[in-house]
mmCIF file of C-alpha atoms and ligand atoms in Angstrom:
data_model
loop_
_atom_site.group_PDB
_atom_site.id
_atom_site.type_symbol
_atom_site.label_atom_id
_atom_site.label_comp_id
_atom_site.label_asym_id
_atom_site.label_seq_id
_atom_site.Cartn_x
_atom_site.Cartn_y
_atom_site.Cartn_z
ATOM 1 C CA MET A 1283 114.421 90.459 127.188
ATOM 2 C CA THR A 1284 114.857 93.620 129.224
ATOM 3 C CA LEU A 1285 117.266 96.257 128.113
ATOM 4 C CA ASP A 1286 118.907 98.356 130.766
ATOM 5 C CA LYS A 1287 118.680 102.120 130.851
ATOM 6 C CA ASN A 1288 121.882 102.584 128.878
ATOM 7 C CA TRP A 1289 120.186 101.446 125.698
ATOM 8 C CA TYR A 1290 118.109 103.551 123.330
ATOM 9 C CA THR A 1291 115.441 101.385 121.736
ATOM 10 C CA GLU A 1292 113.104 102.109 118.820
ATOM 11 C CA GLU A 1293 110.466 99.390 118.805
ATOM 12 C CA TRP A 1294 108.609 98.572 115.620
ATOM 13 C CA ALA A 1295 104.980 98.096 116.455
ATOM 14 C CA GLY A 1296 103.507 94.984 114.910
ATOM 15 C CA GLN A 1297 106.893 93.750 113.689
ATOM 16 C CA GLY A 1298 108.090 92.128 116.921
ATOM 17 C CA SER A 1299 111.480 93.727 116.506
ATOM 18 C CA ALA A 1300 113.476 96.795 117.444
ATOM 19 C CA ILE A 1301 116.805 98.524 117.090
ATOM 20 C CA SER A 1302 118.830 99.284 120.190
ATOM 21 C CA LEU A 1303 121.904 101.462 120.419
ATOM 22 C CA LYS A 1304 124.030 101.577 123.536
ATOM 23 C CA ILE A 1305 124.185 105.145 124.738
ATOM 24 C CA LYS A 1306 126.729 107.051 126.776
ATOM 25 C CA ASN A 1307 124.407 109.970 127.520
ATOM 26 C CA LYS A 1308 121.622 112.191 126.335
ATOM 27 C CA VAL A 1309 122.998 115.554 125.307
ATOM 28 C CA HIS A 1310 119.864 117.353 124.140
ATOM 29 C CA ASP A 1311 116.114 117.085 124.600
ATOM 30 C CA GLU A 1312 113.568 119.631 123.457
ATOM 31 C CA LYS A 1313 109.997 119.886 122.379
ATOM 32 C CA SER A 1314 109.774 122.018 119.259
ATOM 33 C CA PRO A 1315 106.396 123.295 118.012
ATOM 34 C CA TYR A 1316 106.248 120.126 115.861
ATOM 35 C CA GLN A 1317 107.986 117.300 117.672
ATOM 36 C CA ARG A 1318 110.361 116.104 120.337
ATOM 37 C CA ILE A 1319 114.002 116.324 119.262
ATOM 38 C CA GLU A 1320 116.535 114.260 121.185
ATOM 39 C CA ILE A 1321 120.282 113.859 120.750
ATOM 40 C CA TYR A 1322 122.309 111.055 122.313
ATOM 41 C CA GLU A 1323 125.967 110.158 122.333
ATOM 42 C CA THR A 1324 126.130 106.453 121.595
ATOM 43 C CA GLU A 1325 128.977 104.068 122.328
ATOM 44 C CA THR A 1326 129.636 102.933 118.771
ATOM 45 C CA PHE A 1327 127.382 104.887 116.393
ATOM 46 C CA GLY A 1328 128.526 108.395 117.293
ATOM 47 C CA THR A 1329 125.812 110.999 117.712
ATOM 48 C CA LEU A 1330 122.177 109.941 117.304
ATOM 49 C CA MET A 1331 119.198 112.188 116.510
ATOM 50 C CA THR A 1332 115.651 111.002 117.149
ATOM 51 C CA LEU A 1333 112.366 112.750 116.318
ATOM 52 C CA ASP A 1334 109.378 111.703 118.403
ATOM 53 C CA GLY A 1335 111.334 108.604 119.418
ATOM 54 C CA LEU A 1336 112.234 107.520 115.872
ATOM 55 C CA VAL A 1337 115.836 107.159 114.729
ATOM 56 C CA MET A 1338 116.636 109.770 112.073
ATOM 57 C CA VAL A 1339 120.404 110.009 111.851
ATOM 58 C CA THR A 1340 123.480 108.448 113.368
ATOM 59 C CA ASP A 1341 127.032 109.549 112.637
ATOM 60 C CA ARG A 1342 128.009 106.049 111.667
ATOM 61 C CA ASP A 1343 125.503 105.064 109.005
ATOM 62 C CA ASN A 1344 123.797 108.242 107.683
ATOM 63 C CA PHE A 1345 126.171 108.361 104.716
ATOM 64 C CA ILE A 1346 124.393 105.415 103.095
ATOM 65 C CA TYR A 1347 120.962 107.024 103.316
ATOM 66 C CA HIS A 1348 122.046 110.518 102.292
ATOM 67 C CA GLU A 1349 124.125 109.320 99.353
ATOM 68 C CA MET A 1350 121.334 107.044 98.109
ATOM 69 C CA MET A 1351 118.746 109.810 98.479
ATOM 70 C CA SER A 1352 120.767 112.027 96.172
ATOM 71 C CA HIS A 1353 123.404 110.575 93.823
ATOM 72 C CA PRO A 1354 121.332 107.968 91.938
ATOM 73 C CA THR A 1355 118.776 110.645 91.042
ATOM 74 C CA LEU A 1356 121.349 113.313 90.223
ATOM 75 C CA PHE A 1357 123.205 110.867 87.961
ATOM 76 C CA THR A 1358 119.929 109.808 86.307
ATOM 77 C CA HIS A 1359 118.957 113.352 85.330
ATOM 78 C CA PRO A 1360 120.851 114.505 82.211
ATOM 79 C CA ASP A 1361 121.668 117.969 83.595
ATOM 80 C CA PRO A 1362 120.330 118.716 87.092
ATOM 81 C CA LYS A 1363 120.456 122.443 87.770
ATOM 82 C CA ARG A 1364 117.660 123.223 90.198
ATOM 83 C CA VAL A 1365 116.928 120.839 93.058
ATOM 84 C CA LEU A 1366 114.241 121.023 95.735
ATOM 85 C CA ILE A 1367 114.580 119.043 98.966
ATOM 86 C CA ILE A 1368 111.436 118.618 101.057
ATOM 87 C CA GLY A 1369 112.224 117.865 104.702
ATOM 88 C CA GLY A 1370 115.866 116.874 105.140
ATOM 89 C CA GLY A 1371 116.295 119.283 108.057
ATOM 90 C CA ASP A 1372 119.546 117.671 109.198
ATOM 91 C CA CYS A 1373 120.980 118.931 105.867
ATOM 92 C CA GLY A 1374 122.760 115.657 105.009
ATOM 93 C CA THR A 1375 120.955 115.320 101.683
ATOM 94 C CA LEU A 1376 121.652 118.962 100.812
ATOM 95 C CA HIS A 1377 125.352 118.350 101.476
ATOM 96 C CA GLU A 1378 125.400 115.439 98.987
ATOM 97 C CA VAL A 1379 123.354 117.320 96.339
ATOM 98 C CA LEU A 1380 125.783 120.231 96.386
ATOM 99 C CA LYS A 1381 128.656 117.894 95.489
ATOM 100 C CA HIS A 1382 127.257 118.025 91.931
ATOM 101 C CA LYS A 1383 128.791 120.922 90.010
ATOM 102 C CA THR A 1384 125.850 121.190 87.603
ATOM 103 C CA VAL A 1385 123.558 122.195 90.492
ATOM 104 C CA GLU A 1386 122.967 125.937 90.445
ATOM 105 C CA ILE A 1387 120.328 126.171 93.167
ATOM 106 C CA ALA A 1388 119.402 123.677 95.892
ATOM 107 C CA GLU A 1389 116.420 124.727 97.942
ATOM 108 C CA GLN A 1390 115.527 122.936 101.139
ATOM 109 C CA VAL A 1391 112.053 123.278 102.620
ATOM 110 C CA GLU A 1392 111.963 121.914 106.163
ATOM 111 C CA LEU A 1393 108.916 122.339 108.379
ATOM 112 C CA ASP A 1394 110.792 122.459 111.679
ATOM 113 C CA GLU A 1395 113.594 125.008 111.896
ATOM 114 C CA ARG A 1396 114.677 123.534 115.235
ATOM 115 C CA VAL A 1397 115.768 120.291 113.518
ATOM 116 C CA THR A 1398 118.232 122.282 111.417
ATOM 117 C CA ARG A 1399 119.465 124.373 114.345
ATOM 118 C CA VAL A 1400 120.027 121.251 116.428
ATOM 119 C CA ALA A 1401 121.775 119.517 113.490
ATOM 120 C CA GLU A 1402 124.060 122.532 113.017
ATOM 121 C CA LYS A 1403 125.196 122.055 116.600
ATOM 122 C CA PHE A 1404 125.413 118.260 116.821
ATOM 123 C CA PHE A 1405 126.007 117.196 113.198
ATOM 124 C CA PRO A 1406 128.250 120.010 111.893
ATOM 125 C CA GLU A 1407 129.654 117.827 109.104
ATOM 126 C CA LEU A 1408 126.156 117.360 107.615
ATOM 127 C CA CYS A 1409 125.654 121.131 107.687
ATOM 128 C CA GLU A 1410 129.001 122.007 106.083
ATOM 129 C CA SER A 1411 127.366 123.171 102.852
ATOM 130 C CA ASN A 1412 124.602 125.251 104.418
ATOM 131 C CA HIS A 1413 126.485 128.424 103.530
ATOM 132 C CA ASP A 1414 127.246 127.366 99.976
ATOM 133 C CA PRO A 1415 125.965 130.269 97.839
ATOM 134 C CA ARG A 1416 123.816 127.767 95.887
ATOM 135 C CA ALA A 1417 121.968 126.608 99.037
ATOM 136 C CA ARG A 1418 118.680 128.173 100.095
ATOM 137 C CA LEU A 1419 117.157 127.096 103.372
ATOM 138 C CA HIS A 1420 113.456 127.727 103.902
ATOM 139 C CA PHE A 1421 111.437 126.764 106.946
ATOM 140 C CA ALA A 1422 107.953 126.108 105.669
ATOM 141 C CA ASP A 1423 105.400 123.433 104.879
ATOM 142 C CA GLY A 1424 106.723 121.406 101.930
ATOM 143 C CA ILE A 1425 103.258 120.321 100.837
ATOM 144 C CA LYS A 1426 102.128 123.923 100.481
ATOM 145 C CA TRP A 1427 105.481 124.916 98.943
ATOM 146 C CA VAL A 1428 105.034 122.473 96.080
ATOM 147 C CA ALA A 1429 101.340 123.357 95.657
ATOM 148 C CA ASP A 1430 102.342 127.020 95.231
ATOM 149 C CA ALA A 1431 105.462 126.362 93.112
ATOM 150 C CA GLN A 1432 105.813 127.819 89.646
ATOM 151 C CA PRO A 1433 105.124 125.097 87.069
ATOM 152 C CA GLY A 1434 108.216 123.543 85.481
ATOM 153 C CA ILE A 1435 110.756 125.132 87.797
ATOM 154 C CA TYR A 1436 112.641 122.162 89.275
ATOM 155 C CA ASP A 1437 114.770 119.436 87.692
ATOM 156 C CA ILE A 1438 114.674 117.225 90.768
ATOM 157 C CA ILE A 1439 112.505 117.016 93.885
ATOM 158 C CA ILE A 1440 113.885 114.946 96.773
ATOM 159 C CA VAL A 1441 111.476 114.022 99.567
ATOM 160 C CA ASP A 1442 113.615 113.324 102.649
ATOM 161 C CA SER A 1443 110.790 112.789 105.092
ATOM 162 C CA THR A 1444 110.024 110.945 108.289
ATOM 163 C CA ASP A 1445 107.670 107.946 108.340
ATOM 164 C CA PRO A 1446 104.255 108.426 106.658
ATOM 165 C CA VAL A 1447 102.435 109.378 109.844
ATOM 166 C CA GLY A 1448 101.389 112.816 111.128
ATOM 167 C CA PRO A 1449 102.510 115.796 109.025
ATOM 168 C CA ALA A 1450 104.649 113.577 106.731
ATOM 169 C CA ALA A 1451 101.670 111.444 105.607
ATOM 170 C CA GLY A 1452 100.745 114.018 102.952
ATOM 171 C CA LEU A 1453 104.188 113.593 101.371
ATOM 172 C CA PHE A 1454 103.173 110.107 100.229
ATOM 173 C CA SER A 1455 99.880 111.147 98.612
ATOM 174 C CA GLU A 1456 98.789 111.370 95.000
ATOM 175 C CA ALA A 1457 97.748 115.018 95.439
ATOM 176 C CA PHE A 1458 101.286 115.900 96.539
ATOM 177 C CA TYR A 1459 102.855 113.916 93.678
ATOM 178 C CA LYS A 1460 100.594 115.730 91.195
ATOM 179 C CA ASN A 1461 101.875 119.074 92.427
ATOM 180 C CA CYS A 1462 105.455 117.771 92.200
ATOM 181 C CA HIS A 1463 104.786 116.625 88.633
ATOM 182 C CA ARG A 1464 103.605 120.123 87.739
ATOM 183 C CA ALA A 1465 106.573 121.786 89.454
ATOM 184 C CA LEU A 1466 109.071 119.654 87.491
ATOM 185 C CA ARG A 1467 110.555 120.567 84.125
ATOM 186 C CA PRO A 1468 110.500 118.083 81.247
ATOM 187 C CA ARG A 1469 112.891 115.210 82.127
ATOM 188 C CA GLY A 1470 112.309 116.057 85.787
ATOM 189 C CA LEU A 1471 112.662 113.439 88.518
ATOM 190 C CA ILE A 1472 111.187 112.924 91.962
ATOM 191 C CA VAL A 1473 112.685 110.648 94.599
ATOM 192 C CA GLY A 1474 111.344 109.977 98.066
ATOM 193 C CA GLN A 1475 112.413 107.800 100.952
ATOM 194 C CA SER A 1476 109.967 104.875 100.855
ATOM 195 C CA GLU A 1477 110.555 102.877 104.050
ATOM 196 C CA SER A 1478 111.537 99.215 104.376
ATOM 197 C CA PRO A 1479 110.942 96.736 101.535
ATOM 198 C CA LEU A 1480 110.621 93.981 104.130
ATOM 199 C CA PHE A 1481 108.222 95.740 106.508
ATOM 200 C CA HIS A 1482 106.436 98.199 104.230
ATOM 201 C CA ALA A 1483 106.150 96.576 100.798
ATOM 202 C CA GLU A 1484 102.469 97.563 100.597
ATOM 203 C CA LEU A 1485 103.396 101.191 101.165
ATOM 204 C CA ILE A 1486 105.986 100.983 98.376
ATOM 205 C CA ALA A 1487 103.331 99.516 96.073
ATOM 206 C CA SER A 1488 100.933 102.324 96.963
ATOM 207 C CA VAL A 1489 103.658 104.929 96.345
ATOM 208 C CA HIS A 1490 104.141 103.400 92.865
ATOM 209 C CA ARG A 1491 100.392 103.532 92.165
ATOM 210 C CA SER A 1492 100.081 107.117 93.369
ATOM 211 C CA LEU A 1493 103.082 108.276 91.327
ATOM 212 C CA LYS A 1494 101.637 106.606 88.258
ATOM 213 C CA SER A 1495 98.203 108.210 88.765
ATOM 214 C CA ALA A 1496 99.925 111.551 89.274
ATOM 215 C CA GLY A 1497 101.359 111.228 85.765
ATOM 216 C CA PHE A 1498 104.900 109.901 86.265
ATOM 217 C CA LEU A 1499 105.776 107.547 83.434
ATOM 218 C CA GLU A 1500 108.606 105.456 84.853
ATOM 219 C CA ILE A 1501 109.113 104.400 88.453
ATOM 220 C CA ALA A 1502 111.826 102.367 90.189
ATOM 221 C CA THR A 1503 112.622 101.553 93.798
ATOM 222 C CA LEU A 1504 116.250 101.654 94.937
ATOM 223 C CA ASN A 1505 117.310 99.315 97.772
ATOM 224 C CA PHE A 1506 120.058 99.918 100.274
ATOM 225 C CA PRO A 1507 121.021 98.848 103.787
ATOM 226 C CA GLN A 1508 120.316 101.150 106.712
ATOM 227 C CA CYS A 1509 120.942 99.243 109.879
ATOM 228 C CA ALA A 1510 119.426 101.753 112.314
ATOM 229 C CA TYR A 1511 116.052 101.946 110.519
ATOM 230 C CA PRO A 1512 113.242 99.369 110.768
ATOM 231 C CA SER A 1513 114.424 95.949 109.462
ATOM 232 C CA GLY A 1514 117.835 97.375 108.548
ATOM 233 C CA TRP A 1515 116.840 97.466 104.889
ATOM 234 C CA TRP A 1516 115.611 100.688 103.319
ATOM 235 C CA SER A 1517 114.403 102.101 100.005
ATOM 236 C CA ALA A 1518 113.951 105.218 97.933
ATOM 237 C CA THR A 1519 111.442 105.395 95.103
ATOM 238 C CA LEU A 1520 112.416 107.332 92.007
ATOM 239 C CA ALA A 1521 110.013 108.477 89.274
ATOM 240 C CA GLY A 1522 110.470 110.271 85.980
ATOM 241 C CA LYS A 1523 108.098 112.862 84.557
ATOM 242 C CA ASP A 1524 108.832 111.679 81.034
ATOM 243 C CA GLY A 1525 112.312 110.164 81.060
ATOM 244 C CA PRO A 1526 113.816 106.831 82.069
ATOM 245 C CA VAL A 1527 114.749 106.028 85.664
ATOM 246 C CA SER A 1528 116.774 102.855 85.196
ATOM 247 C CA LEU A 1529 119.348 104.365 82.841
ATOM 248 C CA PHE A 1530 121.879 106.752 84.291
ATOM 249 C CA ARG A 1531 125.044 108.641 83.380
ATOM 250 C CA SER A 1532 127.117 105.654 84.357
ATOM 251 C CA ARG A 1533 130.403 106.830 82.866
ATOM 252 C CA GLU A 1534 130.122 110.057 84.860
ATOM 253 C CA ALA A 1535 129.131 108.133 87.988
ATOM 254 C CA ALA A 1536 132.243 105.979 87.532
ATOM 255 C CA THR A 1537 134.498 109.014 87.143
ATOM 256 C CA LYS A 1538 132.766 111.310 89.631
ATOM 257 C CA THR A 1539 135.000 114.073 90.879
ATOM 258 C CA PHE A 1540 133.836 114.006 94.505
ATOM 259 C CA THR A 1541 134.201 111.517 97.331
ATOM 260 C CA THR A 1542 131.427 109.212 98.472
ATOM 261 C CA HIS A 1543 131.567 106.383 101.011
ATOM 262 C CA TYR A 1544 128.795 104.141 99.698
ATOM 263 C CA TYR A 1545 127.610 105.270 96.290
ATOM 264 C CA ASN A 1546 129.401 104.290 93.107
ATOM 265 C CA ARG A 1547 128.358 103.145 89.651
ATOM 266 C CA ASP A 1548 128.044 99.477 90.600
ATOM 267 C CA ILE A 1549 126.102 100.262 93.783
ATOM 268 C CA HIS A 1550 123.725 102.378 91.694
ATOM 269 C CA ALA A 1551 123.112 99.563 89.205
ATOM 270 C CA ALA A 1552 122.727 97.008 92.008
ATOM 271 C CA ALA A 1553 120.305 99.206 93.985
ATOM 272 C CA LEU A 1554 117.917 99.138 91.008
ATOM 273 C CA ALA A 1555 117.574 95.349 91.135
ATOM 274 C CA CYS A 1556 114.098 94.472 92.358
ATOM 275 C CA PRO A 1557 113.534 91.454 94.646
ATOM 276 C CA GLU A 1558 110.902 88.945 93.487
ATOM 277 C CA PHE A 1559 108.318 89.631 96.204
ATOM 278 C CA LEU A 1560 108.439 93.324 95.430
ATOM 279 C CA ARG A 1561 108.407 92.814 91.663
ATOM 280 C CA ARG A 1562 105.212 90.765 92.044
ATOM 281 C CA LEU A 1563 103.579 93.490 94.124
ATOM 282 C CA LEU A 1564 104.614 96.236 91.740
ATOM 283 C CA THR A 1565 103.376 94.666 88.514
HETATM 284 N N1 LIG G 661 114.547 110.181 107.286
HETATM 285 C C1 LIG G 661 113.869 109.252 108.122
HETATM 286 C C2 LIG G 661 113.499 107.971 107.550
HETATM 287 C C3 LIG G 661 112.528 107.266 108.440
HETATM 288 C C4 LIG G 661 113.140 106.573 109.595
HETATM 289 N N2 LIG G 661 112.126 105.822 110.263
HETATM 290 C C5 LIG G 661 112.240 105.261 111.470
HETATM 291 N N3 LIG G 661 113.341 105.338 112.142
HETATM 292 N N4 LIG G 661 111.219 104.654 111.957
HETATM 293 C C6 LIG G 661 115.680 110.641 107.953
HETATM 294 C C7 LIG G 661 116.102 111.973 107.602
HETATM 295 C C8 LIG G 661 117.535 111.958 107.290
HETATM 296 N N5 LIG G 661 117.902 113.129 106.583
#
């Protein structure tokens, strides 16, 4: 099938499939020192940001991803005070993290400052909390940041990265997870986006193995829909330095004092359910 020029298509090599969004126009296109950043106005998904041709964020469905990258982990930790976000330059994850009143400091370490500047312009609602006094935005290499971090300083590390290719590949490695383990306090948690269970189950299994070798005791993969990403089905893998990852502060999740559009207590419990094919690979 041929798609006309009014469609933006991200094709998934080797998977014989793609996502297409009908676009009204391209409103931004630049080559930063790290990547090509494009912004489109779509017909039905609002604004779309792509990095090197890969869909990162749309107005319409980013809430699912950003809420699932933050709230399950924040409600699993008994008292999250200091949070580090690696990547996450569009600031959507930061915005969700700062909804938690216990958080005293949320640091974001994004490699490409241009992603944040472009997001501030085209996704202002994701950047609403950038001036929260608890937010600290750094533009630096997250791998080096964690390697240099003071031991035992963070309660939670969230890895909101692109696909494991190019500079992001190191964010899926055992060496990186070891440094994260060291930078976490007792009861600390790490969570990272871990691609599609349907398309990338082997990657998820290797993330589990690497986290385990890095010293994390308990690991769980959360499932959620994300229709604009490969296969429409996405995951985040959560690991605990020495505490459980499948128990959470469910009463507090049920009576949370802030608004979400996807996350709630039942969604959290359901997201922890592991499909058979994945369970077999992970055991
Ligand atoms: N994180 C990107 C997940 C990977 C998407 N992959 C793809 N489209 N091939 C998005 C950052 C949102 N804060």
